Short mmCIF file of C-alpha atoms in Angstrom, two decimals:
data_model
loop_
_atom_site.label_atom_id
_atom_site.label_comp_id
_atom_site.label_asym_id
_atom_site.label_seq_id
_atom_site.Cartn_x
_atom_site.Cartn_y
_atom_site.Cartn_z
CA MET A 19 -25.41 41.98 -18.96
CA ILE A 20 -24.96 38.19 -19.26
CA SER A 21 -23.29 38.58 -22.62
CA PHE A 22 -20.92 41.23 -21.19
CA ARG A 23 -19.80 38.91 -18.35
CA THR A 24 -19.21 36.08 -20.78
CA ARG A 25 -16.96 38.27 -22.95
CA ARG A 26 -15.03 39.54 -19.92
CA GLN A 27 -14.54 36.13 -18.33
CA TYR A 28 -13.52 34.16 -21.43
CA PRO A 29 -10.10 35.86 -21.88
CA ARG A 30 -9.38 35.31 -18.20
CA ARG A 31 -10.09 31.58 -18.44
CA THR A 32 -7.92 31.39 -21.54
CA SER A 33 -5.12 33.24 -19.77
CA VAL A 34 -5.24 30.91 -16.76
CA GLN A 35 -5.18 27.85 -19.02
CA ARG A 36 -2.19 29.15 -20.94
CA LYS A 37 -0.38 29.92 -17.71
CA ASN A 38 -0.99 26.37 -16.47
CA LEU A 39 0.25 24.91 -19.76
CA ARG A 40 3.41 27.03 -19.56
CA ILE A 41 4.05 25.81 -16.02
CA ALA A 42 3.63 22.17 -17.10
CA THR A 43 6.05 22.74 -19.97
CA MET A 44 8.66 24.55 -17.87
CA GLU A 45 8.49 21.83 -15.20
CA GLY A 46 9.53 19.37 -17.89
CA VAL A 47 12.81 21.21 -18.63
CA PRO A 48 14.78 20.25 -15.48
CA ALA A 49 12.91 16.91 -15.40
CA VAL A 50 14.09 15.82 -18.84
CA MET A 51 17.63 16.97 -18.05
CA PHE A 52 18.10 14.85 -14.92
CA GLN A 53 16.13 11.91 -16.35
CA THR A 54 18.38 11.89 -19.42
CA LEU A 55 21.55 11.92 -17.31
CA LEU A 56 20.27 9.21 -14.96
CA GLY A 57 18.72 6.92 -17.55
CA GLY A 58 19.49 5.11 -20.79
CA GLN A 59 23.16 4.80 -21.67
CA PHE A 60 24.21 6.72 -18.54
CA LEU A 61 22.35 4.32 -16.26
CA THR A 62 24.01 1.37 -18.02
CA GLY A 63 27.43 3.01 -17.84
CA TYR A 64 27.08 3.93 -14.16
CA LEU A 65 25.97 0.40 -13.25
CA LEU A 66 28.97 -1.03 -15.12
CA TYR A 67 31.19 1.43 -13.21
CA LEU A 68 29.66 0.19 -9.94
CA GLY A 69 30.43 -3.40 -10.97
CA ALA A 70 27.06 -4.76 -12.18
CA ASN A 71 26.84 -7.77 -14.51
CA SER A 72 24.26 -8.20 -17.29
CA SER A 73 21.69 -10.02 -15.12
CA GLN A 74 21.87 -7.31 -12.44
CA LEU A 75 21.59 -4.70 -15.17
CA GLY A 76 18.50 -6.45 -16.53
CA PHE A 77 16.91 -6.46 -13.06
CA VAL A 78 17.51 -2.73 -12.57
CA LEU A 79 16.10 -1.90 -15.99
CA ALA A 80 13.04 -4.05 -15.23
CA ILE A 81 12.20 -2.97 -11.68
CA THR A 82 10.88 0.46 -12.71
CA THR A 83 8.04 -1.20 -14.60
CA PHE A 84 7.25 -3.92 -12.06
CA VAL A 85 6.53 -1.46 -9.25
CA ASN A 86 3.79 0.02 -11.45
CA ILE A 87 1.49 -2.62 -9.97
CA ALA A 88 1.27 -0.35 -6.91
CA GLN A 89 -0.64 2.13 -9.07
CA LEU A 90 -3.77 0.00 -8.62
CA PHE A 91 -3.81 0.85 -4.93
CA ALA A 92 -2.70 4.43 -5.59
CA ALA A 93 -5.65 4.91 -7.97
CA PHE A 94 -7.99 3.91 -5.16
CA LEU A 95 -6.30 6.02 -2.49
CA ILE A 96 -6.26 9.24 -4.54
CA GLN A 97 -10.06 9.13 -4.57
CA ARG A 98 -9.85 10.11 -0.89
CA LEU A 99 -7.49 13.04 -1.39
CA ARG A 100 -8.49 16.62 -0.81
CA SER A 101 -5.50 17.88 -2.79
CA ARG A 102 -3.84 16.02 -5.64
CA LYS A 103 -1.24 18.75 -6.04
CA TRP A 104 0.41 18.60 -2.63
CA THR A 105 0.38 14.82 -2.52
CA LEU A 106 2.03 14.91 -5.95
CA VAL A 107 4.68 17.33 -4.66
CA LEU A 108 5.45 15.01 -1.73
CA PHE A 109 5.84 11.82 -3.76
CA VAL A 110 7.71 13.55 -6.59
CA ALA A 111 10.19 15.05 -4.11
CA ILE A 112 10.87 11.70 -2.42
CA HIS A 113 11.34 9.98 -5.79
CA ARG A 114 13.75 12.62 -7.08
CA LEU A 115 15.79 12.73 -3.87
CA LEU A 116 16.16 8.94 -3.62
CA TRP A 117 17.12 8.64 -7.30
CA GLY A 118 19.63 11.47 -6.97
CA ALA A 119 21.08 9.83 -3.84
CA THR A 120 22.40 6.97 -6.00
CA GLY A 121 25.24 9.32 -6.92
CA LEU A 122 26.46 9.25 -3.31
CA ILE A 123 26.92 5.47 -3.23
CA PRO A 124 30.71 5.47 -3.92
CA PHE A 125 31.17 7.90 -1.02
CA LEU A 126 28.93 6.12 1.50
CA PHE A 127 29.41 2.37 0.95
CA PRO A 128 32.31 -0.05 0.49
CA LYS A 129 32.79 -1.20 -3.11
CA PRO A 130 31.32 -4.73 -2.66
CA LEU A 131 27.99 -3.13 -1.64
CA TRP A 132 27.77 -0.57 -4.44
CA VAL A 133 25.43 -2.51 -6.74
CA THR A 134 23.22 -3.70 -3.86
CA ALA A 135 22.89 -0.16 -2.49
CA PHE A 136 22.01 1.13 -5.95
CA ILE A 137 19.29 -1.50 -6.42
CA ILE A 138 17.73 -0.67 -3.02
CA LEU A 139 17.70 3.10 -3.55
CA TYR A 140 16.54 2.76 -7.15
CA THR A 141 13.69 0.41 -6.22
CA LEU A 142 12.52 2.68 -3.39
CA ALA A 143 12.67 5.73 -5.67
CA PHE A 144 10.48 4.17 -8.32
CA THR A 145 8.05 2.75 -5.80
CA PHE A 146 7.29 6.33 -4.75
CA ASN A 147 7.25 7.30 -8.42
CA THR A 148 4.34 4.94 -9.12
CA VAL A 149 2.10 7.11 -6.93
CA GLY A 150 3.56 10.34 -8.29
CA GLY A 151 3.12 9.08 -11.84
CA ILE A 152 -0.58 8.32 -11.55
CA LEU A 153 -1.18 11.62 -9.76
CA TRP A 154 0.64 13.52 -12.51
CA ASN A 155 -1.27 11.71 -15.29
CA SER A 156 -4.55 12.40 -13.53
CA LEU A 157 -3.73 16.07 -12.90
CA ILE A 158 -2.24 16.81 -16.33
CA SER A 159 -5.28 15.32 -18.08
CA ASP A 160 -7.39 17.95 -16.28
CA ILE A 161 -4.89 20.78 -16.83
CA VAL A 162 -4.72 20.28 -20.59
CA PRO A 163 -8.11 20.84 -22.31
CA ALA A 164 -9.19 17.96 -24.52
CA ARG A 165 -9.49 20.17 -27.61
CA VAL A 166 -5.75 21.06 -27.57
CA ARG A 167 -4.39 17.89 -25.97
CA GLY A 168 -2.88 16.37 -29.11
CA ARG A 169 -1.27 19.62 -30.26
CA TYR A 170 0.01 20.56 -26.78
CA PHE A 171 1.67 17.22 -26.05
CA GLY A 172 3.12 17.13 -29.56
CA ILE A 173 4.78 20.53 -29.01
CA ARG A 174 5.81 19.74 -25.42
CA ASN A 175 7.30 16.39 -26.36
CA THR A 176 9.18 17.90 -29.30
CA MET A 177 10.69 20.70 -27.21
CA LEU A 178 11.69 18.47 -24.31
CA ASN A 179 13.12 15.75 -26.53
CA ALA A 180 15.16 18.35 -28.40
CA LEU A 181 16.59 19.44 -25.06
CA GLY A 182 17.16 15.81 -24.12
CA THR A 183 19.28 15.23 -27.23
CA LEU A 184 21.56 18.15 -26.34
CA VAL A 185 21.90 16.94 -22.74
CA MET A 186 22.55 13.38 -23.93
CA TYR A 187 25.33 14.45 -26.26
CA GLY A 188 26.84 16.75 -23.65
CA GLY A 189 26.78 13.99 -21.05
CA GLY A 190 28.52 11.62 -23.45
CA MET A 191 31.27 14.18 -24.07
CA ILE A 192 31.77 14.65 -20.33
CA LEU A 193 32.20 10.90 -19.77
CA ASP A 194 34.62 10.55 -22.68
CA HIS A 195 36.77 13.44 -21.40
CA GLU A 196 36.46 12.45 -17.73
CA PRO A 197 36.00 8.66 -17.64
CA GLY A 198 35.16 6.81 -14.46
CA GLY A 199 34.12 8.25 -11.11
CA ARG A 200 35.07 11.86 -11.84
CA GLY A 201 32.88 11.98 -14.94
CA TYR A 202 29.86 10.56 -13.11
CA LEU A 203 30.41 12.99 -10.24
CA ILE A 204 30.17 15.90 -12.71
CA LEU A 205 26.95 14.44 -14.15
CA TYR A 206 25.44 14.01 -10.68
CA VAL A 207 26.24 17.61 -9.71
CA ILE A 208 24.17 18.70 -12.75
CA VAL A 209 21.50 16.18 -11.78
CA TRP A 210 21.19 17.49 -8.21
CA ILE A 211 20.74 21.07 -9.46
CA CYS A 212 18.03 19.95 -11.90
CA ILE A 213 16.25 17.90 -9.22
CA ALA A 214 16.03 20.93 -6.93
CA ALA A 215 14.65 23.07 -9.78
CA ASN A 216 12.15 20.38 -10.80
CA ILE A 217 10.74 19.96 -7.29
CA ALA A 218 10.40 23.74 -6.97
CA MET A 219 8.44 23.92 -10.26
CA PHE A 220 5.76 21.56 -8.94
CA PHE A 221 4.82 24.15 -6.31
CA PHE A 222 3.42 26.30 -9.14
CA TYR A 223 1.11 23.58 -10.49
CA PRO A 224 -2.61 24.35 -10.16
CA ASP A 225 -4.72 22.16 -7.86
CA MET A 226 -7.49 21.26 -10.31
CA PRO A 227 -10.96 20.06 -9.22
CA PHE A 228 -11.11 16.27 -9.17
CA GLU A 229 -14.02 14.23 -10.56
CA HIS A 230 -14.23 11.24 -8.23
CA SER A 231 -15.16 7.70 -9.18
CA SER A 232 -18.77 6.62 -8.80
CA GLU A 233 -17.48 3.71 -6.68
CA ARG A 234 -16.20 4.13 -3.13
CA ARG A 235 -14.79 0.65 -2.51
CA PHE A 236 -11.64 -0.86 -3.99
CA VAL A 237 -13.00 -4.05 -5.60
CA PRO A 238 -15.95 -2.42 -7.45
CA MET A 239 -13.57 0.33 -8.62
CA LEU A 240 -11.08 -2.27 -9.80
CA LYS A 241 -13.81 -4.07 -11.76
CA LYS A 242 -14.56 -1.02 -13.92
CA PRO A 243 -11.62 -1.46 -16.32
CA LEU A 244 -11.69 -5.26 -15.94
CA GLN A 245 -15.26 -5.31 -17.29
CA ASP A 246 -14.31 -3.15 -20.29
CA GLY A 247 -13.57 -5.93 -22.80
CA ALA A 248 -12.10 -3.79 -25.58
CA PHE A 249 -9.79 -1.96 -23.16
CA MET A 250 -8.56 -5.17 -21.50
CA LYS A 251 -7.89 -7.00 -24.77
CA ALA A 252 -5.85 -4.08 -26.09
CA THR A 253 -3.96 -3.67 -22.81
CA LEU A 254 -3.12 -7.37 -22.48
CA PHE A 255 -1.88 -7.51 -26.06
CA LEU A 256 0.27 -4.38 -25.64
CA GLY A 257 1.66 -5.88 -22.43
CA GLY A 258 2.71 -8.99 -24.33
CA PHE A 259 4.32 -6.92 -27.08
CA LEU A 260 6.27 -4.87 -24.52
CA PHE A 261 7.50 -8.12 -22.96
CA LEU A 262 9.06 -9.09 -26.29
CA GLN A 263 10.43 -5.60 -26.89
CA ASN A 264 12.06 -5.45 -23.48
CA LEU A 265 13.86 -8.74 -23.96
CA VAL A 266 16.41 -6.88 -26.09
CA VAL A 267 15.92 -3.08 -26.25
CA PRO A 268 17.01 -2.21 -22.66
CA LEU A 269 20.24 -4.15 -23.23
CA TYR A 270 21.23 -2.28 -26.40
CA SER A 271 23.60 0.00 -24.49
CA PHE A 272 25.22 -3.01 -22.81
CA VAL A 273 25.80 -4.71 -26.19
CA MET A 274 27.27 -1.55 -27.73
CA LEU A 275 29.48 -0.58 -24.78
CA VAL A 276 30.76 -4.05 -23.85
CA LEU A 277 30.57 -6.17 -27.02
CA LEU A 278 30.93 -3.62 -29.82
CA HIS A 279 33.30 -1.34 -27.81
CA ILE A 280 31.54 1.89 -28.77
CA ASN A 281 32.51 4.97 -26.74
CA HIS A 282 30.01 7.14 -24.88
CA GLN A 283 30.15 10.00 -27.38
CA THR A 284 29.27 7.73 -30.33
CA LEU A 285 26.56 6.09 -28.25
CA SER A 286 25.18 9.54 -27.50
CA LEU A 287 25.10 10.35 -31.23
CA LEU A 288 23.12 7.16 -31.88
CA ASN A 289 20.61 8.10 -29.19
CA VAL A 290 20.47 11.68 -30.46
CA ALA A 291 19.58 10.39 -33.95
CA GLN A 292 16.90 8.18 -32.41
CA THR A 293 15.45 11.10 -30.47
CA VAL A 294 15.51 13.51 -33.43
CA PHE A 295 13.53 11.10 -35.60
CA MET A 296 11.23 10.35 -32.68
CA MET A 297 10.48 14.09 -32.44
CA GLY A 298 9.81 14.30 -36.15
CA SER A 299 7.46 11.33 -35.90
CA PHE A 300 5.33 13.11 -33.26
CA TYR A 301 3.94 15.45 -35.92
CA VAL A 302 3.31 12.63 -38.40
CA TRP A 303 1.58 10.34 -35.90
CA GLY A 304 -0.33 13.32 -34.48
CA SER A 305 -1.59 14.31 -37.93
CA LEU A 306 -2.67 10.73 -38.65
CA ASN A 307 -4.40 10.68 -35.26
CA THR A 308 -6.84 13.32 -36.51
CA ARG A 309 -8.08 10.79 -39.10
CA TYR A 310 -7.61 7.43 -37.42
CA GLY A 311 -8.28 6.12 -33.90
CA ASN A 312 -5.65 5.57 -31.23
CA ARG A 313 -5.83 1.76 -31.35
CA ARG A 314 -5.61 1.51 -35.13
CA LEU A 315 -2.51 3.72 -35.21
CA LEU A 316 -1.00 1.85 -32.27
CA PHE A 317 -1.18 -1.25 -34.44
CA TRP A 318 0.90 0.38 -37.17
CA THR A 319 3.65 1.44 -34.75
CA LEU A 320 4.34 -2.20 -33.84
CA PRO A 321 5.80 -3.44 -37.18
CA VAL A 322 8.07 -0.37 -37.19
CA ILE A 323 9.45 -1.30 -33.75
CA ALA A 324 9.87 -4.93 -34.90
CA LEU A 325 11.75 -3.76 -38.00
CA SER A 326 14.22 -1.85 -35.80
CA CYS A 327 15.13 -5.14 -34.09
CA LEU A 328 15.47 -7.02 -37.39
CA LEU A 329 17.85 -4.37 -38.75
CA TRP A 330 20.48 -5.49 -36.23
CA GLY A 331 20.93 -8.61 -38.39
CA LEU A 332 22.52 -6.43 -41.08
CA LEU A 333 25.61 -6.17 -38.86
CA SER A 334 26.71 -9.39 -40.54
CA VAL A 335 27.03 -7.74 -43.98
CA LEU A 336 27.07 -3.93 -43.60
CA PRO A 337 29.27 -1.40 -41.73
CA MET A 338 28.50 -1.35 -38.01
CA LEU A 339 27.71 2.35 -37.53
CA ALA A 340 25.46 2.51 -40.61
CA VAL A 341 23.38 -0.40 -39.28
CA LEU A 342 23.20 0.98 -35.73
CA PHE A 343 22.11 4.42 -36.93
CA ALA A 344 19.42 2.85 -39.12
CA ALA A 345 18.17 0.65 -36.27
CA HIS A 346 18.05 3.57 -33.82
CA ILE A 347 16.28 5.86 -36.30
CA VAL A 348 13.58 3.31 -37.11
CA PHE A 349 13.13 2.53 -33.42
CA GLY A 350 12.75 6.25 -32.69
CA VAL A 351 9.96 6.58 -35.27
CA GLY A 352 8.15 3.51 -33.92
CA VAL A 353 8.49 4.10 -30.20
CA GLY A 354 7.68 7.82 -30.58
CA GLY A 355 4.34 6.92 -32.10
CA PHE A 356 3.75 4.11 -29.62
CA ASN A 357 4.35 6.27 -26.54
CA GLN A 358 2.26 9.18 -27.83
CA LEU A 359 -0.65 7.00 -28.93
CA ALA A 360 -0.57 4.81 -25.82
CA PHE A 361 -0.85 7.95 -23.67
CA ASN A 362 -3.74 9.22 -25.80
CA PHE A 363 -5.33 5.79 -25.52
CA MET A 364 -5.15 5.96 -21.70
CA ILE A 365 -6.51 9.48 -21.26
CA GLY A 366 -8.73 9.74 -24.33
CA ASP A 367 -10.40 6.34 -24.66
CA THR A 368 -11.35 6.00 -20.99
CA PRO A 369 -14.18 7.48 -18.87
CA LYS A 370 -13.00 10.58 -16.99
CA SER A 371 -14.36 9.64 -13.56
CA GLU A 372 -12.69 6.19 -13.73
CA ARG A 373 -9.54 7.31 -15.53
CA PRO A 374 -7.09 6.87 -12.60
CA MET A 375 -8.02 3.19 -12.24
CA TYR A 376 -7.91 2.65 -16.01
CA MET A 377 -4.45 4.23 -16.17
CA ALA A 378 -3.34 2.17 -13.17
CA MET A 379 -4.61 -1.04 -14.75
CA TYR A 380 -2.75 -0.27 -17.99
CA ALA A 381 0.43 0.60 -16.06
CA ALA A 382 0.19 -2.53 -13.88
CA ILE A 383 -0.34 -4.97 -16.75
CA THR A 384 2.23 -3.47 -19.10
CA GLY A 385 4.57 -2.92 -16.14
CA VAL A 386 4.57 -6.56 -15.07
CA SER A 387 5.07 -7.64 -18.69
CA ALA A 388 7.90 -5.17 -19.21
CA PHE A 389 9.49 -6.28 -15.90
CA PHE A 390 10.00 -9.88 -16.97
CA GLY A 391 11.37 -8.80 -20.38
CA PRO A 392 14.66 -7.16 -19.26
CA LEU A 393 14.98 -9.63 -16.38
CA LEU A 394 14.78 -12.63 -18.72
CA GLY A 395 16.81 -10.85 -21.39
CA GLY A 396 19.61 -10.11 -18.94
CA ASN A 397 19.75 -13.73 -17.79
CA ILE A 398 19.76 -15.01 -21.38
CA SER A 399 22.60 -12.60 -22.17
CA GLU A 400 24.50 -13.99 -19.18
CA ALA A 401 23.81 -17.58 -20.27
CA ILE A 402 25.08 -17.10 -23.84
CA GLN A 403 28.18 -15.09 -22.95
CA HIS A 404 30.39 -17.98 -24.11
CA GLY A 405 28.34 -18.63 -27.25
CA PRO A 406 29.04 -17.52 -30.84
CA GLU A 407 29.69 -13.79 -31.14
CA TRP A 408 26.90 -13.18 -33.67
CA ILE A 409 24.29 -14.62 -31.28
CA ARG A 410 25.50 -12.39 -28.45
CA ILE A 411 25.49 -9.24 -30.62
CA TYR A 412 22.41 -9.56 -32.86
CA GLY A 413 21.01 -13.09 -32.65
CA MET A 414 18.46 -12.27 -29.92
CA GLN A 415 17.30 -9.18 -31.79
CA LEU A 416 16.54 -11.25 -34.91
CA ILE A 417 14.55 -13.86 -32.98
CA VAL A 418 12.59 -11.25 -31.01
CA GLY A 419 11.93 -9.13 -34.12
CA LEU A 420 10.42 -12.12 -35.93
CA ALA A 421 8.29 -12.93 -32.87
CA MET A 422 7.05 -9.31 -32.79
CA ILE A 423 6.00 -9.49 -36.45
CA GLY A 424 4.21 -12.77 -35.78
CA VAL A 425 2.11 -11.59 -32.83
CA THR A 426 1.38 -8.23 -34.47
CA MET A 427 0.00 -9.74 -37.66
CA THR A 428 -2.09 -12.30 -35.78
CA PHE A 429 -3.33 -11.16 -32.37
CA GLY A 430 -2.55 -7.46 -32.89
CA ARG A 431 -4.36 -7.26 -36.20
CA LYS A 432 -7.47 -8.82 -34.66
CA ILE A 433 -7.48 -6.79 -31.43
CA LEU A 434 -6.24 -3.32 -32.38
CA ARG A 435 -7.49 -3.02 -35.95
CA ALA A 436 -10.95 -3.98 -34.71
CA GLY A 437 -10.76 -1.05 -32.24
#
């Protein structure tokens, strides 16, 4: 009788798990569509349309990471929740609606206030997203069984990034055919439809049982990751590396649109090439992850990212588009591995009951580091605007790329290879 029940119940559990994984995948479809059209080159282009300068652009690109510090408090507060799902739905909806509302700025505010209004709405949106983000990470780590986690996220990331490349190219074509306000209005109409669909998909998420922390007070809970020496060393080092990376990478679109005079369609093709190679790298890094640990492989993604910055120096001797395609492709391979392995590091190398605080600590430290990168990078770009053209176009990338190699082969080798 016991054996019979086991055989009858196992297919049902499998069916429920597969249903939950399908829901999580389908939810990502409208999400990646609106995030693609509101981020990256489109965010840079829209801010330039609103009248932003490079320092304001750097601040906007940085603020999304700085507000991650709020995840420390969110990780404590979710321990008191009865339902992660419905709290997630609430914060996700507010984030999406505020971000989508940035498209209404030209209709609601006088032109001198456009950039200020965007910064306020954008900051509020991503403040709510910090809570939604930690709730989603916590919930999805319980939805996806550990035994299929690597394979599932590899397939999900590949599918969604493939969709993102199509949306990116299509968005670039729209802006080239309809430049200015009309083009961005068309993009935002698509965005608003996708936002509505994405919010609706979250209603179908399962409300998984939650394993609470063994601590009930904030300070003892906060001390858990702080007392984990290996975790903290790795996180602090990765935060420093992201600071260097974000000095230049978020401003790539600004350099290409303003200084190299590349149109949106060509810029989309560059980003499509980056994304395609990033998708291909998921399988390679995932296969290596079956043999080597997360931290060791994280180490090997860093020289690849540094190389992508150094390749910009070839603009002095080689054709522009050939160099830019090479730099974007190499960056896609490196950052694809970094993002996948960093996520596995957060949800796989941490204790389950304390995982929300560990994820929040990682997000807070790397977020603060990544905040000052674009902020400082934008101000440096503003300061050297009257300097030699080669410094403005690829000089910073060369300096930062060399610094990345230096810290990787010294501190990174000691901290991550030891892990």
